[in-house]
mmCIF file of C-alpha atoms in Angstrom:
data_model
loop_
_atom_site.group_PDB
_atom_site.id
_atom_site.type_symbol
_atom_site.label_atom_id
_atom_site.label_comp_id
_atom_site.label_asym_id
_atom_site.label_seq_id
_atom_site.Cartn_x
_atom_site.Cartn_y
_atom_site.Cartn_z
ATOM 1 C CA UNK A 1 0.184 0.048 0.119
ATOM 2 C CA UNK A 2 1.253 3.540 -0.613
ATOM 3 C CA UNK A 3 2.109 6.133 1.990
ATOM 4 C CA UNK A 4 -0.915 7.702 2.348
ATOM 5 C CA UNK A 5 0.599 11.003 3.480
ATOM 6 C CA UNK A 6 3.184 11.414 0.868
ATOM 7 C CA UNK A 7 2.367 14.652 -0.058
ATOM 8 C CA UNK A 8 2.656 16.247 3.282
ATOM 9 C CA UNK A 9 5.866 14.533 3.787
ATOM 10 C CA UNK A 10 7.014 15.393 0.019
ATOM 11 C CA UNK A 11 6.163 18.796 0.712
ATOM 12 C CA UNK A 12 7.925 19.382 3.617
ATOM 13 C CA UNK A 13 10.954 17.503 2.285
ATOM 14 C CA UNK A 14 10.891 20.323 -0.658
ATOM 15 C CA UNK A 15 11.206 22.716 1.743
ATOM 16 C CA UNK A 16 14.266 21.669 3.830
ATOM 17 C CA UNK A 17 16.145 20.628 0.394
ATOM 18 C CA UNK A 18 15.100 23.667 -1.790
ATOM 19 C CA UNK A 19 12.272 25.993 -0.296
ATOM 20 C CA UNK A 20 14.342 27.586 2.246
ATOM 21 C CA UNK A 21 17.445 28.306 0.199
ATOM 22 C CA UNK A 22 14.870 29.949 -2.400
ATOM 23 C CA UNK A 23 13.376 32.539 -0.105
ATOM 24 C CA UNK A 24 16.859 33.225 1.426
ATOM 25 C CA UNK A 25 17.760 33.860 -2.295
ATOM 26 C CA UNK A 26 15.493 36.448 -2.242
ATOM 27 C CA UNK A 27 17.005 38.320 0.743
ATOM 28 C CA UNK A 28 20.533 37.836 -0.441
ATOM 29 C CA UNK A 29 21.920 41.100 -0.299
ATOM 30 C CA UNK A 30 20.704 43.696 1.829
ATOM 31 C CA UNK A 31 21.715 47.475 1.747
ATOM 32 C CA UNK A 32 21.236 50.756 3.728
ATOM 33 C CA UNK A 33 18.812 53.049 2.347
ATOM 34 C CA UNK A 34 21.394 55.134 0.604
ATOM 35 C CA UNK A 35 23.354 52.060 -0.548
ATOM 36 C CA UNK A 36 26.677 53.959 1.042
ATOM 37 C CA UNK A 37 27.581 52.280 4.243
ATOM 38 C CA UNK A 38 26.848 48.805 4.399
ATOM 39 C CA UNK A 39 25.822 45.712 2.836
ATOM 40 C CA UNK A 40 24.853 42.345 4.115
ATOM 41 C CA UNK A 41 24.668 39.146 2.457
ATOM 42 C CA UNK A 42 23.041 35.689 3.398
ATOM 43 C CA UNK A 43 25.889 33.249 2.047
ATOM 44 C CA UNK A 44 24.463 30.290 3.105
ATOM 45 C CA UNK A 45 21.724 28.723 4.992
ATOM 46 C CA UNK A 46 21.582 24.974 6.889
ATOM 47 C CA UNK A 47 19.399 23.194 9.546
ATOM 48 C CA UNK A 48 21.183 21.324 11.538
ATOM 49 C CA UNK A 49 20.184 18.070 13.331
ATOM 50 C CA UNK A 50 17.480 18.124 15.891
ATOM 51 C CA UNK A 51 18.157 18.568 19.378
ATOM 52 C CA UNK A 52 16.613 15.236 20.499
ATOM 53 C CA UNK A 53 14.041 12.757 18.483
ATOM 54 C CA UNK A 54 10.383 12.557 17.830
ATOM 55 C CA UNK A 55 10.032 10.065 20.908
ATOM 56 C CA UNK A 56 11.679 12.073 23.506
ATOM 57 C CA UNK A 57 10.129 15.397 22.622
ATOM 58 C CA UNK A 58 6.880 14.184 22.842
ATOM 59 C CA UNK A 59 7.287 12.185 26.331
ATOM 60 C CA UNK A 60 9.208 15.370 27.943
ATOM 61 C CA UNK A 61 6.700 17.899 26.485
ATOM 62 C CA UNK A 62 9.531 19.463 24.183
ATOM 63 C CA UNK A 63 9.204 20.792 20.698
ATOM 64 C CA UNK A 64 10.707 18.376 17.946
ATOM 65 C CA UNK A 65 12.799 21.224 16.295
ATOM 66 C CA UNK A 66 16.357 21.741 14.633
ATOM 67 C CA UNK A 67 18.703 24.987 15.044
ATOM 68 C CA UNK A 68 18.408 26.868 11.745
ATOM 69 C CA UNK A 69 21.838 28.877 11.261
ATOM 70 C CA UNK A 70 23.019 31.252 8.678
ATOM 71 C CA UNK A 71 26.560 32.291 6.997
ATOM 72 C CA UNK A 72 26.220 36.073 6.820
ATOM 73 C CA UNK A 73 29.117 38.512 5.365
ATOM 74 C CA UNK A 74 28.800 42.102 6.208
ATOM 75 C CA UNK A 75 30.589 44.670 4.045
ATOM 76 C CA UNK A 76 31.715 48.129 5.302
ATOM 77 C CA UNK A 77 31.497 50.248 2.478
ATOM 78 C CA UNK A 78 33.003 53.474 4.585
ATOM 79 C CA UNK A 79 35.968 51.575 6.427
ATOM 80 C CA UNK A 80 36.579 48.787 3.691
ATOM 81 C CA UNK A 81 36.805 45.081 4.358
ATOM 82 C CA UNK A 82 34.323 42.538 5.231
ATOM 83 C CA UNK A 83 33.400 40.222 8.050
ATOM 84 C CA UNK A 84 31.622 36.343 7.941
ATOM 85 C CA UNK A 85 29.974 35.330 11.133
ATOM 86 C CA UNK A 86 27.660 32.165 11.731
ATOM 87 C CA UNK A 87 24.061 33.412 13.485
ATOM 88 C CA UNK A 88 21.536 31.007 14.812
ATOM 89 C CA UNK A 89 18.126 32.384 13.385
ATOM 90 C CA UNK A 90 15.381 30.027 14.962
ATOM 91 C CA UNK A 91 14.575 26.899 16.265
ATOM 92 C CA UNK A 92 12.883 25.360 13.064
ATOM 93 C CA UNK A 93 9.764 22.779 13.792
ATOM 94 C CA UNK A 94 10.878 19.098 11.810
ATOM 95 C CA UNK A 95 8.285 17.003 10.604
ATOM 96 C CA UNK A 96 7.974 13.462 12.362
ATOM 97 C CA UNK A 97 8.235 10.436 10.095
ATOM 98 C CA UNK A 98 4.483 10.376 9.998
ATOM 99 C CA UNK A 99 3.667 13.945 8.628
ATOM 100 C CA UNK A 100 2.979 15.572 12.087
ATOM 101 C CA UNK A 101 5.032 18.206 14.218
ATOM 102 C CA UNK A 102 5.567 18.138 18.094
ATOM 103 C CA UNK A 103 5.062 21.677 19.488
ATOM 104 C CA UNK A 104 5.441 21.506 23.212
ATOM 105 C CA UNK A 105 4.918 17.949 23.582
ATOM 106 C CA UNK A 106 1.521 18.204 21.508
ATOM 107 C CA UNK A 107 1.252 16.296 18.021
ATOM 108 C CA UNK A 108 -0.199 18.763 15.867
ATOM 109 C CA UNK A 109 -1.136 18.647 11.717
ATOM 110 C CA UNK A 110 -0.866 21.278 9.468
ATOM 111 C CA UNK A 111 -4.152 21.008 7.160
ATOM 112 C CA UNK A 112 -3.415 21.626 3.472
ATOM 113 C CA UNK A 113 -5.438 24.452 2.082
ATOM 114 C CA UNK A 114 -7.300 24.619 -0.796
ATOM 115 C CA UNK A 115 -7.000 27.924 -2.596
ATOM 116 C CA UNK A 116 -7.606 29.752 -5.621
ATOM 117 C CA UNK A 117 -4.852 28.909 -7.927
ATOM 118 C CA UNK A 118 -2.612 31.710 -9.283
ATOM 119 C CA UNK A 119 -2.344 32.838 -13.172
ATOM 120 C CA UNK A 120 -5.071 34.618 -15.283
ATOM 121 C CA UNK A 121 -8.739 34.219 -14.892
ATOM 122 C CA UNK A 122 -11.137 36.211 -17.061
ATOM 123 C CA UNK A 123 -14.278 37.649 -15.633
ATOM 124 C CA UNK A 124 -17.642 39.660 -17.184
ATOM 125 C CA UNK A 125 -19.694 42.358 -16.421
ATOM 126 C CA UNK A 126 -22.891 43.152 -17.583
ATOM 127 C CA UNK A 127 -22.929 46.809 -18.749
ATOM 128 C CA UNK A 128 -26.283 48.576 -20.461
ATOM 129 C CA UNK A 129 -27.359 45.070 -21.557
ATOM 130 C CA UNK A 130 -24.373 44.056 -23.140
ATOM 131 C CA UNK A 131 -21.743 41.406 -21.144
ATOM 132 C CA UNK A 132 -18.032 43.139 -21.417
ATOM 133 C CA UNK A 133 -15.286 40.777 -20.622
ATOM 134 C CA UNK A 134 -12.009 41.281 -18.508
ATOM 135 C CA UNK A 135 -9.421 39.353 -16.765
ATOM 136 C CA UNK A 136 -7.592 39.149 -13.488
ATOM 137 C CA UNK A 137 -3.943 38.601 -12.933
ATOM 138 C CA UNK A 138 -3.226 36.760 -9.603
ATOM 139 C CA UNK A 139 0.487 36.636 -8.681
ATOM 140 C CA UNK A 140 1.455 34.302 -5.543
ATOM 141 C CA UNK A 141 3.068 37.879 -4.220
ATOM 142 C CA UNK A 142 2.645 41.292 -5.500
ATOM 143 C CA UNK A 143 -0.141 43.124 -7.037
ATOM 144 C CA UNK A 144 -3.512 42.144 -8.517
ATOM 145 C CA UNK A 145 -3.569 43.423 -12.137
ATOM 146 C CA UNK A 146 -7.596 43.696 -13.122
ATOM 147 C CA UNK A 147 -7.994 44.578 -17.119
ATOM 148 C CA UNK A 148 -11.972 45.339 -17.606
ATOM 149 C CA UNK A 149 -13.907 46.247 -20.755
ATOM 150 C CA UNK A 150 -15.876 49.670 -20.404
ATOM 151 C CA UNK A 151 -19.179 50.165 -22.989
ATOM 152 C CA UNK A 152 -17.273 52.508 -25.434
ATOM 153 C CA UNK A 153 -15.059 49.646 -25.967
ATOM 154 C CA UNK A 154 -11.994 51.059 -23.977
ATOM 155 C CA UNK A 155 -10.132 48.616 -22.086
ATOM 156 C CA UNK A 156 -9.099 49.820 -18.735
ATOM 157 C CA UNK A 157 -6.724 48.605 -15.829
ATOM 158 C CA UNK A 158 -6.641 48.496 -12.023
ATOM 159 C CA UNK A 159 -3.852 47.868 -9.915
ATOM 160 C CA UNK A 160 -4.766 46.651 -6.473
ATOM 161 C CA UNK A 161 -8.116 48.156 -7.015
ATOM 162 C CA UNK A 162 -6.762 51.507 -7.067
ATOM 163 C CA UNK A 163 -8.163 54.368 -9.766
ATOM 164 C CA UNK A 164 -8.398 52.960 -13.325
ATOM 165 C CA UNK A 165 -6.068 54.163 -16.387
ATOM 166 C CA UNK A 166 -5.992 53.069 -20.213
ATOM 167 C CA UNK A 167 -4.410 49.746 -20.849
ATOM 168 C CA UNK A 168 -2.300 51.432 -23.337
ATOM 169 C CA UNK A 169 -0.367 53.192 -20.733
ATOM 170 C CA UNK A 170 0.481 50.047 -19.205
ATOM 171 C CA UNK A 171 1.573 48.676 -22.587
ATOM 172 C CA UNK A 172 3.964 51.641 -22.628
ATOM 173 C CA UNK A 173 5.671 50.994 -19.405
ATOM 174 C CA UNK A 174 5.893 47.408 -20.182
ATOM 175 C CA UNK A 175 8.250 48.208 -23.001
ATOM 176 C CA UNK A 176 5.995 49.446 -26.175
ATOM 177 C CA UNK A 177 7.972 52.744 -27.073
ATOM 178 C CA UNK A 178 5.281 54.043 -29.145
ATOM 179 C CA UNK A 179 1.613 53.899 -30.467
ATOM 180 C CA UNK A 180 2.982 51.700 -33.759
ATOM 181 C CA UNK A 181 4.770 49.502 -31.709
ATOM 182 C CA UNK A 182 1.338 49.034 -29.845
ATOM 183 C CA UNK A 183 -0.585 48.661 -32.924
ATOM 184 C CA UNK A 184 2.187 45.912 -34.099
ATOM 185 C CA UNK A 185 1.193 43.782 -31.333
ATOM 186 C CA UNK A 186 -2.076 43.270 -32.410
ATOM 187 C CA UNK A 187 -1.453 42.963 -35.977
ATOM 188 C CA UNK A 188 -3.674 40.171 -37.561
ATOM 189 C CA UNK A 189 -6.316 40.548 -34.711
ATOM 190 C CA UNK A 190 -8.977 42.922 -35.847
ATOM 191 C CA UNK A 191 -11.105 42.658 -33.237
ATOM 192 C CA UNK A 192 -8.312 43.617 -30.522
ATOM 193 C CA UNK A 193 -7.646 46.668 -32.787
ATOM 194 C CA UNK A 194 -10.868 48.250 -32.339
ATOM 195 C CA UNK A 195 -10.779 47.763 -28.680
ATOM 196 C CA UNK A 196 -6.950 49.554 -28.790
ATOM 197 C CA UNK A 197 -8.071 52.175 -31.167
ATOM 198 C CA UNK A 198 -10.623 53.391 -28.871
ATOM 199 C CA UNK A 199 -7.916 53.095 -25.837
ATOM 200 C CA UNK A 200 -5.820 55.221 -27.882
ATOM 201 C CA UNK A 201 -8.538 57.719 -28.023
ATOM 202 C CA UNK A 202 -9.291 58.105 -24.269
ATOM 203 C CA UNK A 203 -5.590 57.760 -23.129
ATOM 204 C CA UNK A 204 -4.134 60.894 -22.073
ATOM 205 C CA UNK A 205 -0.728 59.463 -21.812
ATOM 206 C CA UNK A 206 1.052 59.525 -25.376
ATOM 207 C CA UNK A 207 4.464 58.417 -24.739
ATOM 208 C CA UNK A 208 6.398 56.178 -22.223
ATOM 209 C CA UNK A 209 7.021 58.838 -19.610
ATOM 210 C CA UNK A 210 3.860 60.375 -19.639
ATOM 211 C CA UNK A 211 2.505 56.856 -19.149
ATOM 212 C CA UNK A 212 4.691 56.094 -15.806
ATOM 213 C CA UNK A 213 3.489 59.677 -14.414
ATOM 214 C CA UNK A 214 -0.368 58.745 -15.538
ATOM 215 C CA UNK A 215 0.024 55.773 -13.603
ATOM 216 C CA UNK A 216 1.940 57.107 -10.602
ATOM 217 C CA UNK A 217 -0.867 59.285 -10.192
ATOM 218 C CA UNK A 218 -3.444 56.990 -10.245
ATOM 219 C CA UNK A 219 -1.954 54.681 -7.892
ATOM 220 C CA UNK A 220 -0.399 57.128 -5.647
ATOM 221 C CA UNK A 221 -3.344 59.817 -5.433
ATOM 222 C CA UNK A 222 -2.440 63.462 -4.058
ATOM 223 C CA UNK A 223 1.143 62.831 -4.673
ATOM 224 C CA UNK A 224 3.197 64.937 -7.059
ATOM 225 C CA UNK A 225 5.978 62.702 -8.829
ATOM 226 C CA UNK A 226 8.720 63.608 -11.350
ATOM 227 C CA UNK A 227 9.240 61.220 -14.157
ATOM 228 C CA UNK A 228 12.439 59.693 -12.668
ATOM 229 C CA UNK A 229 10.524 58.939 -9.597
ATOM 230 C CA UNK A 230 7.267 57.751 -11.060
ATOM 231 C CA UNK A 231 9.573 55.204 -13.183
ATOM 232 C CA UNK A 232 11.365 53.977 -10.013
ATOM 233 C CA UNK A 233 7.801 53.160 -8.315
ATOM 234 C CA UNK A 234 6.071 51.461 -11.256
ATOM 235 C CA UNK A 235 9.361 49.832 -12.429
ATOM 236 C CA UNK A 236 9.437 48.573 -8.855
ATOM 237 C CA UNK A 237 5.938 47.354 -8.540
ATOM 238 C CA UNK A 238 6.745 44.885 -11.506
ATOM 239 C CA UNK A 239 10.272 43.927 -10.619
ATOM 240 C CA UNK A 240 11.093 40.229 -9.612
ATOM 241 C CA UNK A 241 11.844 41.321 -5.765
ATOM 242 C CA UNK A 242 8.024 42.644 -5.447
ATOM 243 C CA UNK A 243 6.234 40.434 -8.152
ATOM 244 C CA UNK A 244 5.970 36.782 -8.824
ATOM 245 C CA UNK A 245 3.877 34.718 -10.375
ATOM 246 C CA UNK A 246 4.812 31.762 -9.483
ATOM 247 C CA UNK A 247 5.995 28.678 -11.209
ATOM 248 C CA UNK A 248 2.153 27.592 -11.157
ATOM 249 C CA UNK A 249 1.015 30.955 -12.204
ATOM 250 C CA UNK A 250 3.144 30.508 -15.484
ATOM 251 C CA UNK A 251 2.440 27.041 -15.933
ATOM 252 C CA UNK A 252 -1.275 27.875 -16.069
ATOM 253 C CA UNK A 253 -0.914 30.919 -18.038
ATOM 254 C CA UNK A 254 1.082 28.784 -20.829
ATOM 255 C CA UNK A 255 -1.111 25.998 -21.156
ATOM 256 C CA UNK A 256 -4.013 28.650 -21.336
ATOM 257 C CA UNK A 257 -2.585 30.289 -24.121
ATOM 258 C CA UNK A 258 -0.610 27.203 -25.717
ATOM 259 C CA UNK A 259 2.960 28.778 -25.075
ATOM 260 C CA UNK A 260 5.790 26.695 -24.731
ATOM 261 C CA UNK A 261 5.820 24.545 -21.587
ATOM 262 C CA UNK A 262 9.691 24.384 -21.396
ATOM 263 C CA UNK A 263 12.388 26.300 -21.698
ATOM 264 C CA UNK A 264 13.413 30.231 -20.742
ATOM 265 C CA UNK A 265 9.511 31.195 -21.032
ATOM 266 C CA UNK A 266 8.657 29.125 -18.033
ATOM 267 C CA UNK A 267 11.218 30.484 -15.713
ATOM 268 C CA UNK A 268 10.162 33.795 -16.235
ATOM 269 C CA UNK A 269 7.735 34.666 -13.288
ATOM 270 C CA UNK A 270 6.884 38.291 -13.745
ATOM 271 C CA UNK A 271 4.304 39.867 -16.311
ATOM 272 C CA UNK A 272 5.952 40.996 -19.377
ATOM 273 C CA UNK A 273 4.199 43.094 -22.603
ATOM 274 C CA UNK A 274 3.825 40.187 -24.706
ATOM 275 C CA UNK A 275 1.900 38.692 -21.697
ATOM 276 C CA UNK A 276 -0.738 41.645 -21.488
ATOM 277 C CA UNK A 277 -1.107 41.537 -25.620
ATOM 278 C CA UNK A 278 -2.152 37.937 -25.188
ATOM 279 C CA UNK A 279 -4.793 38.683 -22.429
ATOM 280 C CA UNK A 280 -6.131 41.779 -24.231
ATOM 281 C CA UNK A 281 -6.044 39.420 -27.504
ATOM 282 C CA UNK A 282 -8.399 36.887 -25.678
ATOM 283 C CA UNK A 283 -10.414 39.959 -24.118
ATOM 284 C CA UNK A 284 -11.420 41.274 -27.404
ATOM 285 C CA UNK A 285 -12.231 37.542 -28.706
ATOM 286 C CA UNK A 286 -14.569 37.201 -25.699
ATOM 287 C CA UNK A 287 -16.123 40.305 -26.494
ATOM 288 C CA UNK A 288 -17.568 39.658 -29.914
ATOM 289 C CA UNK A 289 -18.019 35.751 -29.178
ATOM 290 C CA UNK A 290 -21.710 35.144 -28.673
ATOM 291 C CA UNK A 291 -22.476 33.142 -25.772
ATOM 292 C CA UNK A 292 -19.258 33.601 -24.338
ATOM 293 C CA UNK A 293 -18.526 32.594 -20.733
ATOM 294 C CA UNK A 294 -16.531 33.947 -17.916
ATOM 295 C CA UNK A 295 -14.228 31.481 -16.040
ATOM 296 C CA UNK A 296 -15.679 29.713 -13.001
ATOM 297 C CA UNK A 297 -13.678 30.204 -10.043
ATOM 298 C CA UNK A 298 -15.271 27.797 -7.787
ATOM 299 C CA UNK A 299 -14.086 25.275 -10.344
ATOM 300 C CA UNK A 300 -11.759 22.668 -9.229
ATOM 301 C CA UNK A 301 -9.538 23.329 -12.338
ATOM 302 C CA UNK A 302 -9.538 26.716 -10.876
ATOM 303 C CA UNK A 303 -7.833 25.850 -7.363
ATOM 304 C CA UNK A 304 -4.835 24.415 -6.088
ATOM 305 C CA UNK A 305 -3.798 22.509 -2.812
ATOM 306 C CA UNK A 306 -1.232 24.145 -0.830
ATOM 307 C CA UNK A 307 0.598 22.003 1.246
ATOM 308 C CA UNK A 308 2.521 22.739 4.532
ATOM 309 C CA UNK A 309 5.941 22.918 2.603
ATOM 310 C CA UNK A 310 4.416 26.315 0.671
ATOM 311 C CA UNK A 311 2.791 27.618 3.436
ATOM 312 C CA UNK A 312 5.638 27.671 5.800
ATOM 313 C CA UNK A 313 7.795 29.095 3.037
ATOM 314 C CA UNK A 314 5.636 31.844 3.086
ATOM 315 C CA UNK A 315 5.648 32.448 6.569
ATOM 316 C CA UNK A 316 9.733 32.596 6.768
ATOM 317 C CA UNK A 317 9.541 34.975 3.587
ATOM 318 C CA UNK A 318 7.012 36.914 5.926
ATOM 319 C CA UNK A 319 9.937 36.978 8.839
ATOM 320 C CA UNK A 320 12.653 38.010 6.482
ATOM 321 C CA UNK A 321 10.815 40.756 5.209
ATOM 322 C CA UNK A 322 10.425 42.088 8.568
ATOM 323 C CA UNK A 323 14.261 41.388 9.518
ATOM 324 C CA UNK A 324 15.380 43.132 6.506
ATOM 325 C CA UNK A 325 13.419 46.460 7.026
ATOM 326 C CA UNK A 326 15.244 46.075 10.949
ATOM 327 C CA UNK A 327 18.459 45.701 9.299
ATOM 328 C CA UNK A 328 17.788 48.515 7.183
ATOM 329 C CA UNK A 329 16.924 50.651 9.919
ATOM 330 C CA UNK A 330 19.737 49.979 11.682
ATOM 331 C CA UNK A 331 22.352 50.246 8.848
ATOM 332 C CA UNK A 332 21.146 54.109 8.532
ATOM 333 C CA UNK A 333 21.797 55.037 12.461
ATOM 334 C CA UNK A 334 24.681 52.673 13.612
ATOM 335 C CA UNK A 335 28.246 53.696 13.734
ATOM 336 C CA UNK A 336 30.409 52.762 10.250
ATOM 337 C CA UNK A 337 32.987 51.721 12.892
ATOM 338 C CA UNK A 338 30.765 48.301 13.514
ATOM 339 C CA UNK A 339 31.702 45.166 11.670
ATOM 340 C CA UNK A 340 30.076 42.393 13.119
ATOM 341 C CA UNK A 341 27.081 40.905 11.498
ATOM 342 C CA UNK A 342 25.260 40.220 14.643
ATOM 343 C CA UNK A 343 24.978 43.751 15.800
ATOM 344 C CA UNK A 344 22.663 44.356 12.818
ATOM 345 C CA UNK A 345 20.408 41.108 12.978
ATOM 346 C CA UNK A 346 17.605 40.632 15.461
ATOM 347 C CA UNK A 347 15.782 37.015 14.242
ATOM 348 C CA UNK A 348 12.919 37.923 16.541
ATOM 349 C CA UNK A 349 10.643 38.799 13.724
ATOM 350 C CA UNK A 350 11.455 35.384 12.064
ATOM 351 C CA UNK A 351 11.213 33.416 15.196
ATOM 352 C CA UNK A 352 7.703 34.935 15.866
ATOM 353 C CA UNK A 353 6.466 34.417 12.394
ATOM 354 C CA UNK A 354 7.439 30.530 12.669
ATOM 355 C CA UNK A 355 5.573 30.233 16.547
ATOM 356 C CA UNK A 356 2.563 32.213 14.832
ATOM 357 C CA UNK A 357 2.234 29.410 11.934
ATOM 358 C CA UNK A 358 2.389 26.381 14.818
ATOM 359 C CA UNK A 359 0.168 28.091 17.471
ATOM 360 C CA UNK A 360 -2.412 30.439 16.014
ATOM 361 C CA UNK A 361 -2.812 29.117 12.587
ATOM 362 C CA UNK A 362 -6.137 27.911 11.898
ATOM 363 C CA UNK A 363 -4.669 25.610 9.968
ATOM 364 C CA UNK A 364 -2.392 24.115 12.498
ATOM 365 C CA UNK A 365 -4.780 21.759 14.333
ATOM 366 C CA UNK A 366 -4.252 19.243 17.407
ATOM 367 C CA UNK A 367 -3.660 15.710 15.712
ATOM 368 C CA UNK A 368 -7.062 13.717 15.892
ATOM 369 C CA UNK A 369 -5.896 10.450 17.820
ATOM 370 C CA UNK A 370 -8.954 8.471 18.237
ATOM 371 C CA UNK A 371 -7.431 5.625 16.124
ATOM 372 C CA UNK A 372 -5.067 5.059 13.375
ATOM 373 C CA UNK A 373 -7.946 6.124 10.688
ATOM 374 C CA UNK A 374 -8.574 9.344 12.261
ATOM 375 C CA UNK A 375 -5.227 10.351 12.006
ATOM 376 C CA UNK A 376 -5.056 9.302 8.510
ATOM 377 C CA UNK A 377 -8.179 11.137 7.847
ATOM 378 C CA UNK A 378 -6.977 14.482 9.412
ATOM 379 C CA UNK A 379 -3.386 14.646 7.470
ATOM 380 C CA UNK A 380 -5.262 13.757 4.256
ATOM 381 C CA UNK A 381 -8.063 16.558 5.095
ATOM 382 C CA UNK A 382 -8.392 19.944 2.732
ATOM 383 C CA UNK A 383 -9.467 22.930 4.121
ATOM 384 C CA UNK A 384 -10.802 25.909 2.092
ATOM 385 C CA UNK A 385 -10.193 28.626 5.275
ATOM 386 C CA UNK A 386 -8.785 32.181 3.689
ATOM 387 C CA UNK A 387 -7.635 34.359 6.424
ATOM 388 C CA UNK A 388 -10.123 37.237 7.229
ATOM 389 C CA UNK A 389 -12.673 35.576 5.090
ATOM 390 C CA UNK A 390 -15.560 33.422 6.218
ATOM 391 C CA UNK A 391 -14.353 29.814 5.837
ATOM 392 C CA UNK A 392 -15.739 28.174 2.556
ATOM 393 C CA UNK A 393 -15.492 24.514 3.996
ATOM 394 C CA UNK A 394 -14.757 24.844 7.699
ATOM 395 C CA UNK A 395 -15.715 21.657 9.224
ATOM 396 C CA UNK A 396 -13.591 18.477 8.515
ATOM 397 C CA UNK A 397 -16.209 16.121 7.989
ATOM 398 C CA UNK A 398 -19.006 18.357 6.909
ATOM 399 C CA UNK A 399 -18.484 20.197 3.770
ATOM 400 C CA UNK A 400 -21.076 22.720 4.142
ATOM 401 C CA UNK A 401 -21.245 25.954 2.721
ATOM 402 C CA UNK A 402 -18.662 25.277 -0.363
ATOM 403 C CA UNK A 403 -19.118 24.822 -4.079
ATOM 404 C CA UNK A 404 -20.616 21.709 -4.898
ATOM 405 C CA UNK A 405 -17.783 20.523 -6.432
ATOM 406 C CA UNK A 406 -15.912 20.748 -3.468
ATOM 407 C CA UNK A 407 -17.699 18.052 -2.119
ATOM 408 C CA UNK A 408 -15.103 15.123 -2.003
ATOM 409 C CA UNK A 409 -11.514 14.107 -0.480
ATOM 410 C CA UNK A 410 -8.429 13.723 -2.089
ATOM 411 C CA UNK A 411 -8.022 10.318 -3.796
ATOM 412 C CA UNK A 412 -11.290 9.361 -2.785
#
């Protein structure tokens, strides 16, 4: 018989072998705000052997965990020179051989989450008796981009539900340097040309620089920005540091539009000019197709299962983000003669996020130990809980308040 909790175990193994290195790579280099005093780099990260075995931890009301340490290098740009130091970051809970965690002697399970998948979803709205289509680009990390069609055939964009702007401005800031370059993107697609020409007529911006300023004005209402400030702000939104479509999102995007499923195109996890042009082409096609339907977000094809490795990695990322902010604050105020990395790093935010994940997280639950079948059922249960939302499927045994398509268990 196959291992019935193999998905949980493999997910945590991925986190230990690849996921931790992946998230620390995102924070590989941290500099002060001005970039003139210090630079701190995480050279490597490692998990040492657990302090005790799982049985000893359970019997003595301890946590089954291993020390997480990192080799950190500090460069002093003012005085010159660099210093490496090994730093303890946190006690990292380890998974037992049967897919659970032991926290303070209590066995807990992280319930997998049935969540909305990343990628592109097409929506519709009735305006003046006619259906107009749009799309939502949902990333793993970063801003949501909503594209919508109005009754006058103009296509607008909203970023994080802020004030809308014309889609041609977005195309310019993503790399189309002229109106002719934008038109060339839709060569051979007559329906899309109609919507693009209508959008040109509504767009106040006529050049890339004007488009940067226009988008900055819509997203940062009340602020007066120069061209350089606007460029830095808008490019930052779509940078790899702040935007990640994820491997899943890129896979689903490429599969949806028949793009290559292998090669460099699958490694890119930001939104490109061609991606937006592809979406506009499809929206234009939906707008002129009688009986076209929007995507069903409740369909299981639009959902994915988030296992413990991915959810734990996200908590580590949040903790490191807070650590980075604290490090940069210290770099701005500390004496330039300091040359010890430990004096810049406080791992408390990371430790707090790890503790929060296992103690206050609704998906971290006491293990049902009534019998072996109850344990397996608990480990294979899916939850559709969403933070700050009414749970869609909150019960383990009763799947009320959720789509009829979700009334099942994995492998059943």
